[in-house]
Short mmCIF file of C-alpha atoms in Angstrom, two decimals:
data_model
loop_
_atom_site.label_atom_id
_atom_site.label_comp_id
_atom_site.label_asym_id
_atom_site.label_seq_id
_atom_site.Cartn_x
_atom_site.Cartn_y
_atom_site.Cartn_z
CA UNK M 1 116.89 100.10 125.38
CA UNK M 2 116.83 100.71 128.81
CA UNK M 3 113.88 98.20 130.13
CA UNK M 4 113.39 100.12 133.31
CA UNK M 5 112.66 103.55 131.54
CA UNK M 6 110.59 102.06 128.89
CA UNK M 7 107.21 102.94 130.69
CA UNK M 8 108.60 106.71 129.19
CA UNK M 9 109.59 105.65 126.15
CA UNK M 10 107.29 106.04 122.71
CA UNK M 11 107.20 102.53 122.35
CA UNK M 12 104.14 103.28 125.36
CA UNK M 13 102.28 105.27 122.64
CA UNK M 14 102.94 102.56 119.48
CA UNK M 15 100.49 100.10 119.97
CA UNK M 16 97.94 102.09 121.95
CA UNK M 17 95.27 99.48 123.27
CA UNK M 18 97.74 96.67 125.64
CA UNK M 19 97.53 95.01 128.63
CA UNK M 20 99.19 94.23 131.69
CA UNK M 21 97.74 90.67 131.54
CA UNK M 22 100.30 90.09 128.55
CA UNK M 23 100.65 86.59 129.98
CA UNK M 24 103.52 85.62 127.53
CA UNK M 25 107.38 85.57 128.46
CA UNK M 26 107.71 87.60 124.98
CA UNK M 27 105.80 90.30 126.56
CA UNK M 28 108.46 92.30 128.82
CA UNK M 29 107.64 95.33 126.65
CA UNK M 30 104.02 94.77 126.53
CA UNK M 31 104.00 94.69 130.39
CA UNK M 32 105.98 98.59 130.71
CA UNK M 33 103.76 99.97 127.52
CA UNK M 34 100.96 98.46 129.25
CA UNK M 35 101.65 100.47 132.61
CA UNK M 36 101.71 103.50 130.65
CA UNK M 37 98.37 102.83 128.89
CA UNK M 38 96.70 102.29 132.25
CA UNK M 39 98.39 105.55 133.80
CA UNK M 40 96.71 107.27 130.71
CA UNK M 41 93.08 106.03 131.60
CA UNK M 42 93.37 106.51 135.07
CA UNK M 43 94.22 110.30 134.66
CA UNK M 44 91.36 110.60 133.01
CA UNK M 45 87.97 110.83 135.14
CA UNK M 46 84.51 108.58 133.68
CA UNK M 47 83.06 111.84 131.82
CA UNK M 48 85.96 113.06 129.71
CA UNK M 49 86.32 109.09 127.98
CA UNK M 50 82.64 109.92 126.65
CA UNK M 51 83.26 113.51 125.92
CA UNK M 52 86.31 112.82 123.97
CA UNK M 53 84.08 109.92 122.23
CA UNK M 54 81.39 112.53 121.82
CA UNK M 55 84.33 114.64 120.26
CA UNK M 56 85.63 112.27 117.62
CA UNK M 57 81.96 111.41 116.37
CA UNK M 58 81.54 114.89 115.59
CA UNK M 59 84.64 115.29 113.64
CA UNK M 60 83.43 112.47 111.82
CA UNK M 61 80.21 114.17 111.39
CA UNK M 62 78.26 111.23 112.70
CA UNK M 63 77.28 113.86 115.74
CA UNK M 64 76.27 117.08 115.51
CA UNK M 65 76.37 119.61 118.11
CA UNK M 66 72.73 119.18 119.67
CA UNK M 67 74.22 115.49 120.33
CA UNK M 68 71.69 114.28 117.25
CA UNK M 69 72.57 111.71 115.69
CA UNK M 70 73.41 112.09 111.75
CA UNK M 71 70.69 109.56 110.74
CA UNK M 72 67.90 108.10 111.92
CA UNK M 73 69.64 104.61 111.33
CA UNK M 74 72.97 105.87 112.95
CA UNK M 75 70.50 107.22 116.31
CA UNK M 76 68.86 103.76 116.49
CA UNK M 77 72.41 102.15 117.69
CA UNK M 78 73.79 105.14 119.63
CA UNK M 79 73.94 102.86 122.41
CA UNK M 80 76.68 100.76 120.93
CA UNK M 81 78.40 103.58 119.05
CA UNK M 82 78.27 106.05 122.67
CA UNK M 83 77.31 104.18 125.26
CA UNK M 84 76.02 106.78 128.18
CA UNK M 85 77.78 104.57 131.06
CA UNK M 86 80.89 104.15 129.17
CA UNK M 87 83.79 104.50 131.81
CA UNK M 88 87.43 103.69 132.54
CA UNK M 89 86.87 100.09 133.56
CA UNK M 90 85.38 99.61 130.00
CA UNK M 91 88.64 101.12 128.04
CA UNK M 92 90.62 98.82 130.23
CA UNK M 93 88.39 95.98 128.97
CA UNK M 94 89.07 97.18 125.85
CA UNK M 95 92.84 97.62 126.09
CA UNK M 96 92.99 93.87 127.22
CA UNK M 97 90.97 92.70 124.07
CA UNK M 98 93.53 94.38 122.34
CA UNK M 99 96.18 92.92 123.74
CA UNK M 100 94.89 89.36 123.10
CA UNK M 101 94.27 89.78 119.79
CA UNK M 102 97.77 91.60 118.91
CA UNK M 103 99.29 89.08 121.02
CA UNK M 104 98.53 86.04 118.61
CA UNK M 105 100.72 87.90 115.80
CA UNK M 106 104.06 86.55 115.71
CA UNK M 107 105.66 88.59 113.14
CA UNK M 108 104.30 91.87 116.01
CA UNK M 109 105.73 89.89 118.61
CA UNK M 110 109.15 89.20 116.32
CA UNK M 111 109.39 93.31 116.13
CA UNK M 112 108.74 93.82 120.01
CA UNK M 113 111.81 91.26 120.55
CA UNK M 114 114.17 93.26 118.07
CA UNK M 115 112.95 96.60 119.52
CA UNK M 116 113.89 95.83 123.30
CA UNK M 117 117.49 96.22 122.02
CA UNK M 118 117.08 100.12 120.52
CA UNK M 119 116.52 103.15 121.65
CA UNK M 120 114.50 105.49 120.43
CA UNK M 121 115.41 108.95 121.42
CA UNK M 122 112.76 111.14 119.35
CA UNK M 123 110.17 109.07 120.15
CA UNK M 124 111.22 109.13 123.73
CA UNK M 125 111.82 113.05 123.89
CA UNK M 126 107.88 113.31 122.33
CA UNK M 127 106.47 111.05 124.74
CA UNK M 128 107.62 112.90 127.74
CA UNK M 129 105.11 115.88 126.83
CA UNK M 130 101.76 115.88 127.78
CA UNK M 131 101.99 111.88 127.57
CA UNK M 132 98.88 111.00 129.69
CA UNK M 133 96.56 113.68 127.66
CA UNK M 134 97.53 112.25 124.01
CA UNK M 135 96.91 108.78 124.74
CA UNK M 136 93.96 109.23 126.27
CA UNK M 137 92.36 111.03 123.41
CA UNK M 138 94.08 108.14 121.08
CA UNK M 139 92.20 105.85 123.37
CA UNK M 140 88.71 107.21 122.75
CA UNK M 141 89.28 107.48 118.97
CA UNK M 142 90.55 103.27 119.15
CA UNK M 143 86.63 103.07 121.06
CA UNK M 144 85.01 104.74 118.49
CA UNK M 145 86.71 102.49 115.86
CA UNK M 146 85.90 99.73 117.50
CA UNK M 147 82.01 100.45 117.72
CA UNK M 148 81.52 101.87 114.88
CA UNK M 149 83.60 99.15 112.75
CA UNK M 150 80.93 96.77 114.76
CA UNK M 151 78.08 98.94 113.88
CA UNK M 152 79.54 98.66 109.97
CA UNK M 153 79.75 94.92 110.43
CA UNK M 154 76.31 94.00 112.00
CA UNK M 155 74.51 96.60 109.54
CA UNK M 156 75.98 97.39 106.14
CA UNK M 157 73.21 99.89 105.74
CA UNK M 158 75.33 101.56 108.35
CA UNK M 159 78.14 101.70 105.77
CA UNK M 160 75.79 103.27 103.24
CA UNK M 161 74.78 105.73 105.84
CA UNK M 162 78.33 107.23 106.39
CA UNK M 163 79.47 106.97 102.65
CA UNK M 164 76.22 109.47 102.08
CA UNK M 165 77.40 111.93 104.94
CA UNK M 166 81.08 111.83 104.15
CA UNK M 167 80.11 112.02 100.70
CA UNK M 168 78.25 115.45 101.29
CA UNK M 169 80.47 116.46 103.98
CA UNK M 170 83.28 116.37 101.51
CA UNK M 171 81.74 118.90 99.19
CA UNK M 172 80.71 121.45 102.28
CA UNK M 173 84.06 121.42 103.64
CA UNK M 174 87.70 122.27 102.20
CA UNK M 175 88.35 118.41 102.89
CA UNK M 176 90.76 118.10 99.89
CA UNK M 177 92.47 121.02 100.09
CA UNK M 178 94.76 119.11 102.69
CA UNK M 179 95.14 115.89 100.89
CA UNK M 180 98.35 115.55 99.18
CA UNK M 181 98.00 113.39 95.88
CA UNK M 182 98.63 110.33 97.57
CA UNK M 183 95.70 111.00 99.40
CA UNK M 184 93.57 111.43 97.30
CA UNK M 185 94.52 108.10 95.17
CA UNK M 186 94.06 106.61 98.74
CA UNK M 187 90.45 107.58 99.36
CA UNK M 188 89.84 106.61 95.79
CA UNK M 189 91.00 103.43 95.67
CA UNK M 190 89.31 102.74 99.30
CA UNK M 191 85.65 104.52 98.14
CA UNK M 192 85.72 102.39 95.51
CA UNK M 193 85.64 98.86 97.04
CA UNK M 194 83.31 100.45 99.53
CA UNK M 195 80.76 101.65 97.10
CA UNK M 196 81.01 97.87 95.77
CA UNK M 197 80.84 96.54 98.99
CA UNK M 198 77.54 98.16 99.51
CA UNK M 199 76.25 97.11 95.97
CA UNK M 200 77.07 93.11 96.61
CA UNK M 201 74.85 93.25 99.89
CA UNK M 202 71.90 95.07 98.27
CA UNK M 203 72.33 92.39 95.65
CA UNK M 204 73.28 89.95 97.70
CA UNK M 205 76.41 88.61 95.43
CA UNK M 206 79.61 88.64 95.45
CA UNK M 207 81.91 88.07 92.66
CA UNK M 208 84.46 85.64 92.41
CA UNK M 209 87.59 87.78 91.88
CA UNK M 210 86.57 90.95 94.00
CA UNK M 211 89.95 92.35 95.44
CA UNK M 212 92.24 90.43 93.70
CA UNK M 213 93.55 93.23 91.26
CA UNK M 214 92.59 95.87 94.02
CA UNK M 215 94.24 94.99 96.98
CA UNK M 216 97.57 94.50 95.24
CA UNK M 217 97.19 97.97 93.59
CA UNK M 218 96.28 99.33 97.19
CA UNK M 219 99.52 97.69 98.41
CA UNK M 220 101.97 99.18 95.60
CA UNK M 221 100.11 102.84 96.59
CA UNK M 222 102.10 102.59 99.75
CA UNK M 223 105.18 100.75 98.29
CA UNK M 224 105.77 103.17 96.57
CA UNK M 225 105.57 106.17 99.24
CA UNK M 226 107.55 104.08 101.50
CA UNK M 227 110.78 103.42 98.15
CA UNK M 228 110.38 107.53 98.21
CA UNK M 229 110.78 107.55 101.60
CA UNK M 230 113.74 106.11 101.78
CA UNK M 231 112.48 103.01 103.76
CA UNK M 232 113.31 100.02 101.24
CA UNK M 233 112.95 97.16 103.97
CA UNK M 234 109.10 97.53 104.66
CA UNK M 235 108.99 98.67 100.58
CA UNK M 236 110.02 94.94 100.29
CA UNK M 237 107.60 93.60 102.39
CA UNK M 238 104.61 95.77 100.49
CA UNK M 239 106.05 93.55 97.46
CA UNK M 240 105.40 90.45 98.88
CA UNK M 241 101.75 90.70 100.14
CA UNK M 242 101.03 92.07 96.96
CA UNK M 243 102.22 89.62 95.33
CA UNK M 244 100.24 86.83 97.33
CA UNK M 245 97.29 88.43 95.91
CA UNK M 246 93.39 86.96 96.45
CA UNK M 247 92.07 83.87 95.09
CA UNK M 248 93.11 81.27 96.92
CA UNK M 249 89.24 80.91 97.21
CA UNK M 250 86.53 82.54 95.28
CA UNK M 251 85.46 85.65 97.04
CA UNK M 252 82.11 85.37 99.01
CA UNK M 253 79.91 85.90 101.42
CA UNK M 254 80.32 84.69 105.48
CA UNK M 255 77.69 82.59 106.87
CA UNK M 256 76.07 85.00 108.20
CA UNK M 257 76.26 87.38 104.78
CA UNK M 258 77.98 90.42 107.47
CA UNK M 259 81.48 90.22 105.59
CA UNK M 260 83.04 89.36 102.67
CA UNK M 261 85.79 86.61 102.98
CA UNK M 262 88.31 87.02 101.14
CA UNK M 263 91.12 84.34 100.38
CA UNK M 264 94.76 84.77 99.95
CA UNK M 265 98.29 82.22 100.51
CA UNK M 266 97.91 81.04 103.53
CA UNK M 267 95.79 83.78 104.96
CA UNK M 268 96.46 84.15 108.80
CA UNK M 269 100.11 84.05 107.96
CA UNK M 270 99.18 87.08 105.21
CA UNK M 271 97.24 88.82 107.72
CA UNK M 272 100.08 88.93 110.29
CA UNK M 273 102.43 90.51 107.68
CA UNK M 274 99.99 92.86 106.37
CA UNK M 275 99.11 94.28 109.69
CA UNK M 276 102.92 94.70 110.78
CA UNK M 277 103.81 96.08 107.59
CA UNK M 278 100.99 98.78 107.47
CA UNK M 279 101.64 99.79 111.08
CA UNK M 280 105.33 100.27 109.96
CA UNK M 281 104.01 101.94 106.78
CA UNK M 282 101.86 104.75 108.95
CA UNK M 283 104.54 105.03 111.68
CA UNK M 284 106.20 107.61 109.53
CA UNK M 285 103.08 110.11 110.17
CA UNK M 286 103.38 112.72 112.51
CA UNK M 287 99.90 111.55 113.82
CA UNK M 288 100.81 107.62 113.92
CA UNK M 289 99.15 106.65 117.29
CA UNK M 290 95.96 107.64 115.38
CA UNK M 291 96.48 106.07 111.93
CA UNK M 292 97.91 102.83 113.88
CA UNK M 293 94.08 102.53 115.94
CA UNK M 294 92.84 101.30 112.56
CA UNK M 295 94.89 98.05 112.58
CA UNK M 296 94.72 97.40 116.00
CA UNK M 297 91.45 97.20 117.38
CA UNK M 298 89.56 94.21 118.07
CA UNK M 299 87.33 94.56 115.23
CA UNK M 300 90.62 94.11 112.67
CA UNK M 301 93.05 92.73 114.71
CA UNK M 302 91.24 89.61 116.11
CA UNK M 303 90.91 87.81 112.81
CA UNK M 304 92.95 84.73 113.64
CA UNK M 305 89.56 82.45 113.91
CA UNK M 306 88.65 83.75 110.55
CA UNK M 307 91.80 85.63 109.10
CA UNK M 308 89.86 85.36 105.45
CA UNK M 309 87.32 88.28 107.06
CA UNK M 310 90.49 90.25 107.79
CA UNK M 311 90.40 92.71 104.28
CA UNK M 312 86.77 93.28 104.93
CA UNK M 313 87.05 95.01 108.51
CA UNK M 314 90.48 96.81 108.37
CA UNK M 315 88.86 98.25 104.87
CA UNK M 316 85.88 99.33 106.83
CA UNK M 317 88.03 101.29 109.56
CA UNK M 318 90.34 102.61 107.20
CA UNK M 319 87.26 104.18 105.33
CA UNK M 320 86.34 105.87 108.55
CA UNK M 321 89.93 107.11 109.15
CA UNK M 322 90.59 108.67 106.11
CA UNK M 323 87.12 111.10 106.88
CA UNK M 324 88.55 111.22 110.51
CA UNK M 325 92.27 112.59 109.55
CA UNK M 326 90.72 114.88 106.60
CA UNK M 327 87.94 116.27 108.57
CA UNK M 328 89.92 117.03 111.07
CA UNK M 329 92.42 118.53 109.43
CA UNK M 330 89.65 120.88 107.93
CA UNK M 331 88.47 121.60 111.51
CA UNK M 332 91.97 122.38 112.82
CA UNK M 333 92.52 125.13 109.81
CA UNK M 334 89.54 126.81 111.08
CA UNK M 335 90.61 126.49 115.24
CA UNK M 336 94.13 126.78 114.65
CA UNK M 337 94.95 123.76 116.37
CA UNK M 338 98.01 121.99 115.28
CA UNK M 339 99.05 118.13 115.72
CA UNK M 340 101.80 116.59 117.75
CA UNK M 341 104.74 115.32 115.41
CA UNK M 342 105.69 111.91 116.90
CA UNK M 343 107.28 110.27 114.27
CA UNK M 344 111.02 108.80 114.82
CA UNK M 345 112.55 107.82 111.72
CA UNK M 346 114.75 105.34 113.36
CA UNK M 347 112.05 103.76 114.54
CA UNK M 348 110.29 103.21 111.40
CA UNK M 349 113.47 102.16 109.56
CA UNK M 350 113.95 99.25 112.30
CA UNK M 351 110.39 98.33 111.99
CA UNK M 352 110.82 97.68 108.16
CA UNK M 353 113.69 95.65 109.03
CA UNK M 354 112.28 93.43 110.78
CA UNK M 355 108.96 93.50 108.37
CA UNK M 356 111.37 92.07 105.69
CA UNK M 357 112.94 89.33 107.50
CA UNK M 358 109.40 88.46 108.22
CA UNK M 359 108.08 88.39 103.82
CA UNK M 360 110.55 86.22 103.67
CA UNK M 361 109.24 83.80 106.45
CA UNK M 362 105.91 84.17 105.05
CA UNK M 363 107.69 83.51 101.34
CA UNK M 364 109.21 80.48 102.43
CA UNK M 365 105.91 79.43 103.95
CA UNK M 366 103.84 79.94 100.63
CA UNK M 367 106.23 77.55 98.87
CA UNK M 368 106.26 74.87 101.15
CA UNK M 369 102.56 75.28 101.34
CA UNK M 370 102.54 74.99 97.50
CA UNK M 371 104.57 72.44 97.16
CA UNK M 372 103.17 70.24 99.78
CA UNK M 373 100.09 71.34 100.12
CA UNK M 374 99.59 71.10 103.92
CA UNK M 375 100.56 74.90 105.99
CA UNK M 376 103.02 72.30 108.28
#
C-alpha cells in the first residue's frame, strides 16, 4: 500500500471514529485514516452533525417528525441522546475516545500492521466518491450509538421503551420484507436475550448460565454465512470464540446492577478477538461503515477495565442496528434511495487471515491459562 495515498484509500472509511493523537508507533495508518476522518467533520458545518443525528433517530423511530420524542421516558434524556449544542469539536472528542479505546486491541492493531502492505483497489475506487459526505453521515449514526447505548446502560427501562416501539414499528412497516433468512434468525436470536435482559432487571436476577448456549449459537449464525461465503479464515475464528463459551464465572449483575457481566476464557483476550472477527464478519456488507459503528464506539469498544461487561453493550447496539438497517431499508423502498456498495472482497479475505492467526494466539493463551492457571 502506498502510505502516502492512504488518506484516499477505504481503509479511511473502516474504522470510522480515529484520531490523529494515535500516540503509538503502530499507528502510521491510524494517523492518514485519522486525517481523513477530520477532513470529513470539518466539511461539515455545526447544524448538519445534529440534523443528520435528528435524521438517524427518526429512522429509528425514536423521533418523529414534530421533533417529539417517542416516549415520555425517551423525551426526559433528549439531552444526552440530541444534545442541542452538539458540534464538530464534540465528534472530534468523540473520534479520539474511539481511538483510545480501539487502540488497546492488539489483535486490531495486528490487522492494521498486515494491511499497510495491501492494496485495496475497490475499496479505494469507492472511497474517492462523495468521501467527505458518507463519513460524515457514518459519523452521526456512531453518535447516536454511542448515546443511546449510554441511555440503554444508565436506564434499562430505556431498553424496554425501544423493544415496545420497534416491536410495533415492525408490524406498521414492511420491515421484513427486506430481511433475508439470516436476518431474521439474527433479530431472533438478539430479541430474545433482550426480552430476558429486561425480565432479570425487573426481577432483579440473573441466572447463572445466561448466554452460555446463546452466544455460541449467535457465533455459528455468522460462521456459517461467512463458510458460504467463501471466507474460511474468519469462519475459523467464529469457531474458536464459540467454543470459549461463558462460564468462566456465574453470570450476574455489575455493582451497580446497569449490566450483566458475563464471563468467558480469559475475557479481554476474548473480547479482542470477538470484536476483530465481527468487524471482518460485517465488512462483506455493502453498508459496512454502518454495521462496523456498532463495535466500535466507546460504549462497546472500551471494555478493557471490565471486558466481562463487553456481551452486554455490543448486544445492546446491535439491537438498535438491526431496527436501524431494516427501517431504513423500508424507508429507502418508499424514497427510492439506494445505498453505496463499499465492500472489497479482498479486503475482507485478508482481514480473516489475520483473524485466524489471531484464534490461535488466543487458543494458545486459553491453554496455558488452563494449565497454569495465571493469564502470564
Amino acid at each position: 500500500m502506498n502510505i502516502n495515498s492512504i488518506k484516499y484509500n477505504a481503509l479511511a472509511i473502516i474504522f470510522l471514529l480515529f484520531s490523529l493523537n494515535c500516540f503509538s508507533t503502530q499507528s502510521i495508518v491510524l494517523n492518514n485514516v485519522a486525517n481523513t476522518l477530520y477532513e470529513a467533520v470539518n466539511s461539515m458545518e455545526d447544524h448538519e452533525l445534529y440534523e443528520k443525528m435528528k435524521k438517524h433517530y427518526r429512522t429509528l423511530r425514536l423521533l418523529d417528525n414534530n421533533d417529539q420524542w417517542a416516549t415520555e421516558r425517551l423525551s426526559l434524556v433528549s439531552d444526552l441522546l440530541l444534545p442541542s449544542t452538539i458540534n464538530n469539536q464534540n465528534a472530534i472528542e468523540f473520534i479520539n475516545q474511539t481511538v483510545y479505546s480501539l487502540n488497546k486491541n492488539e489483535y486490531l492493531l495486528n490487522f492494521f500492521e498486515k494491511a499497510k502492505s495491501h492494496t485495496f483497489n475497490d475499496l479505494i475506487n469507492k472511497s474517492s466518491y462523495n468521501r467527505f459526505q458518507h463519513l460524515a453521515d457514518v459519523i452521526a449514526y456512531a453518535l447516536v450509538q454511542q448515546y443511546l447505548t449510554t441511555a440503554m446502560y444508565d436506564d434499562w427501562r430505556i431498553i424496554e421503551d425501544c423493544k415496545t416501539i420497534w416491536s410495533k414499528t415492525r408490524d406498521e412497516t414492511n420491515f421484513y420484507d427486506h430481511m433475508g433468512l439470516f436476518a431474521k434468525v439474527k433479530l431472533v436470536s438478539v430479541e430474545y436475550p433482550i426480552s430476558r435482559i429486561i425480565s432479570f432487571h425487573k426481577e432483579n436476577n440473573v441466572p447463572e448460565y445466561f448466554t452460555k448456549l446463546l452466544l455460541p449459537l449467535n457465533i455459528i449464525e455468522a460462521v456459517a454465512v461467512d463458510t458460504n461465503n467463501g471466507f474460511l479464515d474468519n469462519a475459523l475464528a467464529g469457531l474458536v470464540l464459540a467454543a470459549n463459551n461463558p462460564g468462566e464465572l456465574p453470570s450476574r449483575f455489575n455493582d451497580n446492577h446497569k449490566s450483566i457481566l458475563i464471563s468467558m476464557p480469559l475475557p479481554e483476550k476474548w473480547a479482542d478477538l470477538y470484536s476483530v472477527w465481527n468487524l471482518a464478519f460485517v465488512s462483506h456488507y455493502e453498508y459496512f461503515p454502518y454495521t462496523m459503528v456498532k463495535l466500535v464506539i466507546p460504549k462497546v469498544s472500551d471494555y478493557h477495565d471490565q471486558p466481562d461487561e463487553y456481551i452486554y453493550n455490543r448486544a445492546l447496539a446491535l439491537y438498535t442496528h438491526l431496527h436501524f438497517t431494516y427501517l431504513g431499508s423500508a424507508d429507502r423502498a418508499i424514497t427510492g434511495e439506494t445505498l453505496f456498495d463499499w465492500s472489497d472482497k479482498k479486503f475482507t479475505k485478508l482481514f480473516g487471515e489475520v483473524n485466524r492467526a489471531s484464534a490461535y494466539d488466543y487458543e494458545k493463551a486459553v491453554i496455558k491459562y488452563k494449565i497454569s492457571g495465571s493469564e502470564e
